[in-house]
Amino acid sequence: MAFARIMRLMRRELDGWRLAGLGWAAVLLLPFLFIFSAWFAEPNEQWLQIRAYLLKDYVAGTVRLTVLTGLLTALLGVSLAWLVAAHDFPLRRFFRWALLLPLAIPPYIAAYTYSNMLSYTGVVQKTLRGLGIEVSQKWLAFGSMRGALFSFVFFLYPYVYLIARTFMERQCASWVENARLLGARPLTVFFRVALPMARPAVAGGVALVVYEVLGDYGVTSYFGVRTLTTGIFQTWFGMYDVESAMRLASWLMAAVVGLFFLERWLRRGRRYGVSGRSRPIALTRLRGIAAALAFAFCFLVFALGFLIPVLQLIAWAFLSFEDVWKPRFWRWTLNTVAVAMVAAFAVTAISLVVANVCRRRTALNQLLARWVTAGYAMPGAVIAIGILAVFIELDRLLAPFYAAAGWGERPLLLSTSVAMLVLGYVIRFTATGYNSVEAGYEGIGSRFTESARLLGHGRTRTFFRVEMPLLRGSIAVGFLLTFVEICKELPLALLLRPFNFETLATQTYRYAKDEQIILAALPSLLVIAVSLLSVAVLHAAERRMER
Amino acid sequence: MSFVEIRDLTFAYDRRQPPVIERFSLSVEKGEVLGILGPSGSGKSTLLRLIAGLEVPAAGAIDIAGKRVVDDRTFVPPEKRGVGMVFQDYALFPHLTVEQNVGFGLHRLPRKERRERVREALELVRMAGFEKRYPHELSGGQQQRAALARALAPNPDVLLMDEPFSNLDADLRVSIRDELAAILRQAGMTCLFVTHDREDVEAVCDRHIVMDAGKQRK
């Protein structure tokens, strides 16, 4: 009897959609299995060296950087969120969204822009010298840890700011007002009510920042900070030692998995929320010096995080326009757009399949959805090394076929193709597309699907005739956000691109690395312009929710 | 010879919770309009979802028009059961016109026949002239009738109606009730009609049962 029932379940559940979803989940497993397989191989000599002399530095650098960045972004993001969510001061409405703009500037672009502005020949020192002021180099040195921290904190804080502000604006009103009525002073309200309540939201935002930092290569390598990610790059590019790179990657992966569970644990059972319609907090009007200080603080962050670097880049772009605006610039743009389009398309398709399969919230479905989107937390370098290992192995397995087809003895066909890069992007950014599609499915509910089924349409026809048209908006948003993320991405592109294949991001990085900062301005501005799209989408989505 | 036969049906949304439907049996004659009354949470909507194939029972069997649609080893998916359903919120596809909504279940017919069926169905519910409207351009009562036309158009073996009047105001409810009774008679439709309003049952149904805690109350 039980057997018959299991067969019935299989026949009913295992249709093309689910098989496709499960198949993709299995493909995703491969790179990570390969990385873990490194543990079982005999360590080579280089690994022993790395372990003896470098590993401690890598781990210490990673920990120091992530902890400090996490703390500082939390501080900056939360204080701005509280200021904007609960207070009224000049230009508050402008800052409310303008403080999101730094998100459009990838930290690596910020890093070389600032470090050049502050260098001996940069605009800051030149101006100061022009005014006859000599400043010690020590004060302006924008290197190493200090520079990296600045680049992360001022360009990643919007993750925390956005989540915390949204939470405070929507959820905190009645508690905050009650606390005020009970006579609590402003600071007490913040520390005793708003902050503890927003803690789960803040933890979510900080987690996003930390994943970014762990995955970063652009900033850390520019400033020469030793982290696990830069270590992976060094062993792979410097020593061509995939095995040791995989070992490092497995360390990094362990760290990320640990963090992932830490975040869940921190948020366990702490989802404060009010049911029903929420309303915004009554704003406290700031006056006099307080208002001026609030304005100055917001303006300073906005200027440092957006205005100054963008103005500087525009100035450099004018200087270097002739040298950069050439056919090859179009080739980089075309490369970027083409790869990003293909990958974003794949992400959208995968998201639709998995979200459709996972509409019923069973434990197994939840696991599938989590697994397919887990790439957002994985550092690009880890994904890249995993994919590389898989593709090299594939080429090895396929070598007889290549030979039979007359393509030479052992050509590296797959492992030098752009397919690797696309796959990397897809694994890394599926979450971006998935979240949007999933929200869309939640929005339309299951009634329309059930109606269509009862009117004689199978799952696939129902999808194309009913769900697709209704999900149009969510699909477009998911596609766009994914596209933008891919255009900004650096580490995956550097590790997985085929020889001589440059994207805007890799070319920007190359110019910056070669001390041709001014030439990097134009591609940087293009990347920033594309990124502004996603900030605009975020802003529009929020506006719609408020209505 | 009963037309819809349900035997020992048991269903739970969650294995850790008591079943919503427990060893439930029922038979309905062809052309009969059966009212299912009961308080909310008594399992009456779930019963319809089980007949439609939107949920899978833990045990028991259902036959529709002499065909086994579900038991321990069989599961006929909803699109192959020949069951029509009118939902509480109608679920008219917002991106399609009334005409396209009603024609949605007729995709296997050639175009000409399809147009003919749509016209008939709309006339039956007195909605001729609204073909090109979108659902959001209709009043509540009109939406309700369009949903009924959509469910009737493919000529299902059984029509399931889940609280079809709950979104209508009281006046409309009375007039639509009589209309529905007439339409169902005219179409000779076998119908299971879930409601919590005794007056609905008296106006529309041939006979009724009362459900309570997943069982039929005697």
Tab-separated table of C-alpha atoms in Angstrom, chain A residues 89-487:
chain	number	residue	atom	x	y	z
A	89	PHE	CA	15.688	68.325	8.974
A	90	PRO	CA	16.550	70.310	5.851
A	91	LEU	CA	16.588	68.202	2.656
A	92	ARG	CA	15.530	65.074	4.532
A	93	ARG	CA	13.380	63.846	1.640
A	94	PHE	CA	16.290	64.233	-0.749
A	95	PHE	CA	18.744	62.402	1.503
A	96	ARG	CA	16.247	59.641	2.103
A	97	TRP	CA	16.942	58.242	-1.362
A	98	ALA	CA	20.216	59.988	-2.183
A	99	LEU	CA	21.905	58.078	0.624
A	100	LEU	CA	21.289	54.932	-1.432
A	101	LEU	CA	23.351	56.206	-4.333
A	102	PRO	CA	26.797	55.063	-3.082
A	103	LEU	CA	25.551	51.547	-3.806
A	104	ALA	CA	25.920	52.352	-7.496
A	105	ILE	CA	29.690	52.748	-7.140
A	106	PRO	CA	31.529	49.440	-6.870
A	107	PRO	CA	34.031	49.711	-3.982
A	108	TYR	CA	36.990	48.906	-6.230
A	109	ILE	CA	36.240	51.954	-8.376
A	110	ALA	CA	35.932	54.080	-5.237
A	111	ALA	CA	39.227	52.672	-3.974
A	112	TYR	CA	41.392	53.757	-6.881
A	113	THR	CA	39.526	57.032	-7.333
A	114	TYR	CA	40.171	58.128	-3.754
A	115	SER	CA	43.650	56.781	-3.545
A	116	ASN	CA	44.571	58.773	-6.622
A	117	MET	CA	42.835	61.915	-5.447
A	118	LEU	CA	44.807	61.784	-2.212
A	119	SER	CA	48.159	60.933	-3.779
A	120	TYR	CA	51.000	63.460	-4.111
A	121	THR	CA	49.869	64.425	-7.612
A	122	GLY	CA	46.174	64.158	-6.826
A	123	VAL	CA	43.751	67.017	-6.645
A	124	VAL	CA	43.718	67.264	-2.845
A	125	GLN	CA	47.430	67.669	-2.264
A	126	LYS	CA	47.817	69.919	-5.294
A	127	THR	CA	45.123	72.240	-4.018
A	128	LEU	CA	46.603	72.275	-0.541
A	129	ARG	CA	50.051	73.030	-1.903
A	130	GLY	CA	48.526	75.774	-4.038
A	131	LEU	CA	47.193	77.304	-0.871
A	132	GLY	CA	50.621	77.018	0.653
A	133	ILE	CA	49.665	74.329	3.134
A	134	GLU	CA	52.043	71.445	3.587
A	135	VAL	CA	50.449	68.349	5.025
A	136	SER	CA	52.360	65.358	6.183
A	137	GLN	CA	51.992	62.395	3.843
A	138	LYS	CA	51.129	60.329	6.858
A	139	TRP	CA	47.818	62.138	7.240
A	140	LEU	CA	46.761	61.583	3.698
A	141	ALA	CA	48.176	58.151	3.076
A	142	PHE	CA	45.224	56.208	1.767
A	143	GLY	CA	46.632	52.767	1.752
A	144	SER	CA	46.197	49.282	3.002
A	145	MET	CA	43.677	48.614	5.734
A	146	ARG	CA	42.577	52.213	6.138
A	147	GLY	CA	41.795	52.632	2.461
A	148	ALA	CA	40.076	49.281	2.195
A	149	LEU	CA	37.890	50.026	5.199
A	150	PHE	CA	36.921	53.422	3.821
A	151	SER	CA	36.061	51.971	0.421
A	152	PHE	CA	33.881	49.268	1.902
A	153	VAL	CA	32.159	51.294	4.599
A	154	PHE	CA	31.202	54.315	2.523
A	155	PHE	CA	30.066	52.322	-0.495
A	156	LEU	CA	28.399	49.322	1.121
A	157	TYR	CA	26.623	50.968	4.081
A	158	PRO	CA	23.453	51.484	1.954
A	159	TYR	CA	22.645	47.783	2.377
A	160	VAL	CA	22.299	48.341	6.119
A	161	TYR	CA	20.777	51.790	5.726
A	162	LEU	CA	18.046	50.615	3.348
A	163	ILE	CA	16.976	47.584	5.351
A	164	ALA	CA	17.131	49.368	8.715
A	165	ARG	CA	15.346	52.468	7.486
A	166	THR	CA	12.562	50.501	5.815
A	167	PHE	CA	12.107	48.510	8.982
A	168	MET	CA	12.051	51.530	11.260
A	169	GLU	CA	9.682	53.449	9.016
A	170	ARG	CA	7.205	50.618	8.683
A	171	GLN	CA	7.355	48.664	11.888
A	172	CYS	CA	8.470	50.814	14.777
A	173	ALA	CA	5.946	53.633	14.885
A	174	SER	CA	3.673	52.630	17.748
A	175	TRP	CA	6.491	51.430	20.001
A	176	VAL	CA	8.589	54.505	19.427
A	177	GLU	CA	5.648	56.810	20.040
A	178	ASN	CA	4.690	54.936	23.181
A	179	ALA	CA	8.224	55.238	24.462
A	180	ARG	CA	8.102	58.971	23.792
A	181	LEU	CA	4.794	59.282	25.596
A	182	LEU	CA	6.260	57.418	28.526
A	183	GLY	CA	8.827	60.191	28.721
A	184	ALA	CA	11.883	58.452	27.323
A	185	ARG	CA	14.521	60.811	25.999
A	186	PRO	CA	15.459	60.630	22.308
A	187	LEU	CA	18.661	58.671	22.841
A	188	THR	CA	16.889	56.259	25.150
A	189	VAL	CA	14.209	55.698	22.540
A	190	PHE	CA	16.900	54.845	20.040
A	191	PHE	CA	18.993	52.566	22.220
A	192	ARG	CA	16.214	50.897	24.167
A	193	VAL	CA	13.474	50.606	21.529
A	194	ALA	CA	14.402	51.259	17.899
A	195	LEU	CA	17.811	49.610	17.874
A	196	PRO	CA	16.883	46.358	19.645
A	197	MET	CA	13.816	45.991	17.452
A	198	ALA	CA	15.718	46.657	14.263
A	199	ARG	CA	18.449	44.196	15.223
A	200	PRO	CA	17.287	41.347	12.972
A	201	ALA	CA	16.985	43.743	10.039
A	202	VAL	CA	20.417	45.223	10.754
A	203	ALA	CA	21.929	41.746	11.005
A	204	GLY	CA	20.490	40.941	7.575
A	205	GLY	CA	22.018	44.078	6.078
A	206	VAL	CA	25.396	43.567	7.716
A	207	ALA	CA	25.420	39.975	6.475
A	208	LEU	CA	25.075	41.227	2.896
A	209	VAL	CA	27.971	43.632	3.468
A	210	VAL	CA	30.134	40.895	4.949
A	211	TYR	CA	29.471	38.569	2.000
A	212	GLU	CA	30.556	41.377	-0.310
A	213	VAL	CA	33.749	41.950	1.663
A	214	LEU	CA	34.592	38.259	1.842
A	215	GLY	CA	34.171	37.986	-1.908
A	216	ASP	CA	36.022	41.162	-2.765
A	217	TYR	CA	39.155	41.113	-4.819
A	218	GLY	CA	39.274	44.583	-6.401
A	219	VAL	CA	39.687	46.651	-3.246
A	220	THR	CA	41.850	44.262	-1.245
A	221	SER	CA	44.273	43.537	-4.048
A	222	TYR	CA	44.537	47.232	-4.925
A	223	PHE	CA	45.523	48.063	-1.371
A	224	GLY	CA	47.522	44.885	-0.866
A	225	VAL	CA	45.451	43.591	2.027
A	226	ARG	CA	45.980	39.870	2.463
A	227	THR	CA	42.715	37.971	2.613
A	228	LEU	CA	41.611	34.475	1.687
A	229	THR	CA	40.222	35.776	-1.597
A	230	THR	CA	43.436	37.513	-2.625
A	231	GLY	CA	45.244	34.369	-1.511
A	232	ILE	CA	43.178	32.301	-3.922
A	233	PHE	CA	44.069	34.683	-6.735
A	234	GLN	CA	47.748	34.573	-5.875
A	235	THR	CA	47.974	30.793	-5.784
A	236	TRP	CA	46.051	30.493	-9.020
A	237	PHE	CA	47.511	33.353	-11.069
A	238	GLY	CA	50.892	33.547	-9.385
A	239	MET	CA	51.656	29.865	-8.949
A	240	TYR	CA	49.128	28.151	-11.252
A	241	ASP	CA	48.346	25.858	-8.351
A	242	VAL	CA	44.658	24.984	-8.600
A	243	GLU	CA	44.862	22.440	-5.822
A	244	SER	CA	46.065	24.877	-3.206
A	245	ALA	CA	43.623	27.461	-4.481
A	246	MET	CA	40.881	24.920	-3.876
A	247	ARG	CA	42.117	24.319	-0.357
A	248	LEU	CA	42.019	28.038	0.362
A	249	ALA	CA	38.592	28.219	-1.219
A	250	SER	CA	37.353	25.498	1.072
A	251	TRP	CA	38.529	27.538	4.063
A	252	LEU	CA	36.718	30.565	2.780
A	253	MET	CA	33.635	28.503	2.069
A	254	ALA	CA	33.661	27.124	5.597
A	255	ALA	CA	33.803	30.696	6.908
A	256	VAL	CA	30.834	31.728	4.783
A	257	VAL	CA	28.754	28.720	5.783
A	258	GLY	CA	29.555	29.456	9.418
A	259	LEU	CA	28.458	33.057	9.001
A	260	PHE	CA	25.327	32.014	7.204
A	261	PHE	CA	24.252	29.943	10.187
A	262	LEU	CA	25.418	32.594	12.648
A	263	GLU	CA	23.129	35.091	10.949
A	264	ARG	CA	20.192	32.665	11.080
A	265	TRP	CA	20.931	32.016	14.729
A	266	LEU	CA	21.117	35.715	15.544
A	267	ARG	CA	17.750	36.220	13.906
A	268	ARG	CA	16.108	33.109	15.328
A	269	GLY	CA	12.638	33.822	16.578
A	270	ARG	CA	13.250	37.528	16.438
A	271	ARG	CA	11.020	38.682	13.662
A	272	TYR	CA	9.228	41.559	15.220
A	273	GLY	CA	6.473	42.797	13.065
A	274	VAL	CA	3.103	44.363	13.384
A	275	SER	CA	0.223	42.802	11.608
A	276	GLY	CA	-2.019	44.907	9.464
A	277	ARG	CA	-1.235	48.292	8.041
A	278	SER	CA	1.708	50.077	9.467
A	279	ARG	CA	2.206	53.783	9.503
A	280	PRO	CA	5.314	55.936	9.565
A	281	ILE	CA	6.754	57.351	12.770
A	282	ALA	CA	5.721	60.903	13.589
A	283	LEU	CA	8.874	62.840	12.757
A	284	THR	CA	10.725	64.760	15.432
A	285	ARG	CA	11.477	68.178	14.052
A	286	LEU	CA	15.107	69.138	14.595
A	287	ARG	CA	15.914	72.825	15.051
A	288	GLY	CA	18.928	75.071	15.133
A	289	ILE	CA	22.243	73.390	15.658
A	290	ALA	CA	20.735	69.895	15.755
A	291	ALA	CA	19.163	70.410	12.331
A	292	ALA	CA	22.408	71.804	10.944
A	293	LEU	CA	24.382	68.874	12.339
A	294	ALA	CA	21.965	66.313	10.914
A	295	PHE	CA	22.126	67.995	7.535
A	296	ALA	CA	25.918	68.210	7.650
A	297	PHE	CA	26.259	64.545	8.583
A	298	CYS	CA	24.011	63.352	5.744
A	299	PHE	CA	25.647	65.685	3.280
A	300	LEU	CA	29.132	64.578	4.278
A	301	VAL	CA	28.271	60.911	3.754
A	302	PHE	CA	26.518	61.666	0.464
A	303	ALA	CA	29.456	63.766	-0.750
A	304	LEU	CA	32.080	61.183	0.204
A	305	GLY	CA	30.024	58.245	-1.021
A	306	PHE	CA	28.808	59.643	-4.292
A	307	LEU	CA	29.315	63.265	-5.222
A	308	ILE	CA	33.096	63.569	-4.905
A	309	PRO	CA	34.094	60.318	-6.652
A	310	VAL	CA	31.601	60.851	-9.468
A	311	LEU	CA	32.737	64.441	-10.073
A	312	GLN	CA	36.351	63.327	-10.055
A	313	LEU	CA	35.610	60.510	-12.503
A	314	ILE	CA	33.748	62.901	-14.810
A	315	ALA	CA	36.725	65.258	-14.759
A	316	TRP	CA	39.103	62.404	-15.590
A	317	ALA	CA	36.773	61.124	-18.271
A	318	PHE	CA	37.028	64.484	-20.044
A	319	LEU	CA	40.807	64.345	-19.853
A	320	SER	CA	41.039	60.815	-21.221
A	321	PHE	CA	38.097	60.763	-23.606
A	322	GLU	CA	40.199	60.772	-26.786
A	323	ASP	CA	42.378	57.904	-25.592
A	324	VAL	CA	39.576	55.633	-24.440
A	325	TRP	CA	36.703	56.339	-26.834
A	326	LYS	CA	37.879	53.925	-29.495
A	327	PRO	CA	36.460	50.800	-31.148
A	328	ARG	CA	37.861	48.593	-28.398
A	329	PHE	CA	35.799	50.492	-25.856
A	330	TRP	CA	32.748	49.327	-27.752
A	331	ARG	CA	34.087	45.802	-27.768
A	332	TRP	CA	34.378	45.804	-23.958
A	333	THR	CA	30.896	47.229	-23.646
A	334	LEU	CA	29.531	44.678	-26.068
A	335	ASN	CA	31.294	41.842	-24.231
A	336	THR	CA	29.859	43.023	-20.932
A	337	VAL	CA	26.346	43.449	-22.233
A	338	ALA	CA	26.340	40.152	-24.134
A	339	VAL	CA	27.617	38.047	-21.234
A	340	ALA	CA	25.366	39.813	-18.751
A	341	MET	CA	22.321	39.364	-20.988
A	342	VAL	CA	22.909	35.656	-21.508
A	343	ALA	CA	23.563	35.045	-17.812
A	344	ALA	CA	20.634	37.191	-16.655
A	345	PHE	CA	18.399	35.336	-19.094
A	346	ALA	CA	19.544	31.996	-17.684
A	347	VAL	CA	19.052	33.252	-14.127
A	348	THR	CA	15.517	34.333	-14.967
A	349	ALA	CA	14.678	30.990	-16.565
A	350	ILE	CA	16.107	29.041	-13.615
A	351	SER	CA	14.306	31.302	-11.150
A	352	LEU	CA	10.999	30.751	-12.913
A	353	VAL	CA	11.400	26.982	-12.937
A	354	VAL	CA	12.483	26.711	-9.308
A	355	ALA	CA	9.992	29.262	-8.001
A	356	ASN	CA	7.213	27.462	-9.848
A	357	VAL	CA	8.257	24.107	-8.425
A	358	CYS	CA	8.634	25.522	-4.918
A	359	ARG	CA	5.281	27.243	-4.607
A	360	ARG	CA	4.134	24.651	-2.135
A	361	ARG	CA	6.097	25.313	1.028
A	362	THR	CA	7.204	21.843	1.940
A	363	ALA	CA	10.485	21.371	3.771
A	364	LEU	CA	12.046	19.808	0.688
A	365	ASN	CA	10.982	22.688	-1.540
A	366	GLN	CA	12.361	25.238	0.918
A	367	LEU	CA	15.670	23.414	0.889
A	368	LEU	CA	15.749	23.400	-2.910
A	369	ALA	CA	15.045	27.135	-3.064
A	370	ARG	CA	17.719	27.874	-0.430
A	371	TRP	CA	20.272	25.751	-2.194
A	372	VAL	CA	19.685	27.210	-5.639
A	373	THR	CA	20.020	30.770	-4.312
A	374	ALA	CA	22.884	30.122	-1.878
A	375	GLY	CA	25.427	31.468	-4.375
A	376	TYR	CA	24.791	35.049	-3.264
A	377	ALA	CA	26.735	34.361	-0.097
A	378	MET	CA	29.552	32.511	-1.856
A	379	PRO	CA	32.618	34.592	-2.686
A	380	GLY	CA	33.178	34.859	-6.428
A	381	ALA	CA	36.637	33.348	-6.087
A	382	VAL	CA	35.264	30.195	-4.465
A	383	ILE	CA	32.661	29.732	-7.178
A	384	ALA	CA	35.282	30.414	-9.819
A	385	ILE	CA	37.749	27.849	-8.499
A	386	GLY	CA	35.009	25.246	-8.207
A	387	ILE	CA	33.866	25.812	-11.770
A	388	LEU	CA	37.406	25.796	-13.054
A	389	ALA	CA	38.053	22.443	-11.399
A	390	VAL	CA	34.870	20.996	-12.882
A	391	PHE	CA	35.607	22.235	-16.383
A	392	ILE	CA	39.214	21.070	-16.368
A	393	GLU	CA	37.965	17.646	-15.318
A	394	LEU	CA	35.307	17.752	-18.051
A	395	ASP	CA	37.914	18.566	-20.673
A	396	ARG	CA	40.003	15.658	-19.419
A	397	LEU	CA	37.032	13.298	-19.682
A	398	LEU	CA	36.088	14.568	-23.103
A	399	ALA	CA	39.635	14.428	-24.489
A	400	PRO	CA	39.001	11.144	-26.414
A	401	PHE	CA	36.006	12.760	-28.118
A	402	TYR	CA	38.044	15.811	-29.030
A	403	ALA	CA	40.701	13.545	-30.506
A	404	ALA	CA	38.077	11.541	-32.414
A	405	ALA	CA	36.594	14.751	-33.756
A	406	GLY	CA	40.048	15.739	-34.981
A	407	TRP	CA	40.524	18.757	-32.695
A	408	GLY	CA	43.960	17.682	-31.571
A	409	GLU	CA	45.192	15.536	-28.706
A	410	ARG	CA	44.205	17.425	-25.559
A	411	PRO	CA	42.737	20.794	-26.342
A	412	LEU	CA	41.234	22.810	-23.505
A	413	LEU	CA	37.915	23.471	-25.074
A	414	LEU	CA	35.409	24.018	-22.298
A	415	SER	CA	37.858	25.399	-19.775
A	416	THR	CA	38.838	28.225	-22.109
A	417	SER	CA	35.317	29.090	-23.211
A	418	VAL	CA	33.102	31.926	-22.079
A	419	ALA	CA	30.616	29.306	-20.837
A	420	MET	CA	32.554	29.131	-17.560
A	421	LEU	CA	32.074	32.821	-16.930
A	422	VAL	CA	28.361	32.651	-17.705
A	423	LEU	CA	27.927	29.673	-15.400
A	424	GLY	CA	29.800	31.528	-12.649
A	425	TYR	CA	27.530	34.544	-12.948
A	426	VAL	CA	24.449	32.345	-12.921
A	427	ILE	CA	25.498	30.537	-9.744
A	428	ARG	CA	26.476	33.756	-8.018
A	429	PHE	CA	23.421	35.823	-8.917
A	430	THR	CA	20.478	33.424	-9.070
A	431	ALA	CA	19.217	34.848	-5.758
A	432	THR	CA	18.733	38.308	-7.279
A	433	GLY	CA	16.407	37.018	-9.969
A	434	TYR	CA	14.786	34.409	-7.767
A	435	ASN	CA	13.723	36.795	-5.024
A	436	SER	CA	11.945	38.970	-7.521
A	437	VAL	CA	10.175	36.078	-9.260
A	438	GLU	CA	9.234	34.490	-5.950
A	439	ALA	CA	7.720	37.747	-4.748
A	440	GLY	CA	5.785	37.871	-8.015
A	441	TYR	CA	4.400	34.385	-7.475
A	442	GLU	CA	3.401	35.296	-3.939
A	443	GLY	CA	1.651	38.356	-5.319
A	444	ILE	CA	-0.510	36.481	-7.818
A	445	GLY	CA	-1.350	33.636	-5.426
A	446	SER	CA	-2.395	30.200	-6.577
A	447	ARG	CA	-6.013	30.858	-7.644
A	448	PHE	CA	-5.269	31.714	-11.278
A	449	THR	CA	-3.082	28.661	-11.683
A	450	GLU	CA	-5.716	26.405	-10.144
A	451	SER	CA	-8.406	27.885	-12.377
A	452	ALA	CA	-6.325	27.273	-15.475
A	453	ARG	CA	-5.621	23.689	-14.446
A	454	LEU	CA	-9.326	23.041	-13.884
A	455	LEU	CA	-10.051	24.479	-17.310
A	456	GLY	CA	-7.974	21.718	-18.826
A	457	HIS	CA	-4.496	23.240	-19.192
A	458	GLY	CA	-1.435	21.333	-18.023
A	459	ARG	CA	1.305	22.858	-15.910
A	460	THR	CA	3.397	24.082	-18.816
A	461	ARG	CA	0.537	25.621	-20.804
A	462	THR	CA	-0.716	27.241	-17.613
A	463	PHE	CA	2.712	28.711	-17.081
A	464	PHE	CA	2.939	30.271	-20.523
A	465	ARG	CA	-0.660	31.390	-20.870
A	466	VAL	CA	-1.414	32.589	-17.334
A	467	GLU	CA	1.580	32.867	-15.028
A	468	MET	CA	4.060	34.422	-17.460
A	469	PRO	CA	1.792	37.316	-18.455
A	470	LEU	CA	0.907	37.978	-14.823
A	471	LEU	CA	4.539	37.839	-13.706
A	472	ARG	CA	5.799	40.178	-16.435
A	473	GLY	CA	6.741	42.972	-14.056
A	474	SER	CA	8.571	40.781	-11.556
A	475	ILE	CA	10.414	39.014	-14.347
A	476	ALA	CA	11.560	42.325	-15.802
A	477	VAL	CA	12.742	43.625	-12.425
A	478	GLY	CA	14.566	40.382	-11.643
A	479	PHE	CA	16.251	40.411	-15.026
A	480	LEU	CA	17.318	44.023	-14.704
A	481	LEU	CA	18.732	43.678	-11.178
A	482	THR	CA	20.663	40.573	-12.196
A	483	PHE	CA	21.974	42.285	-15.310
A	484	VAL	CA	23.278	45.184	-13.243
A	485	GLU	CA	24.934	42.959	-10.641
A	486	ILE	CA	26.746	41.106	-13.403
A	487	CYS	CA	27.977	44.295	-15.054
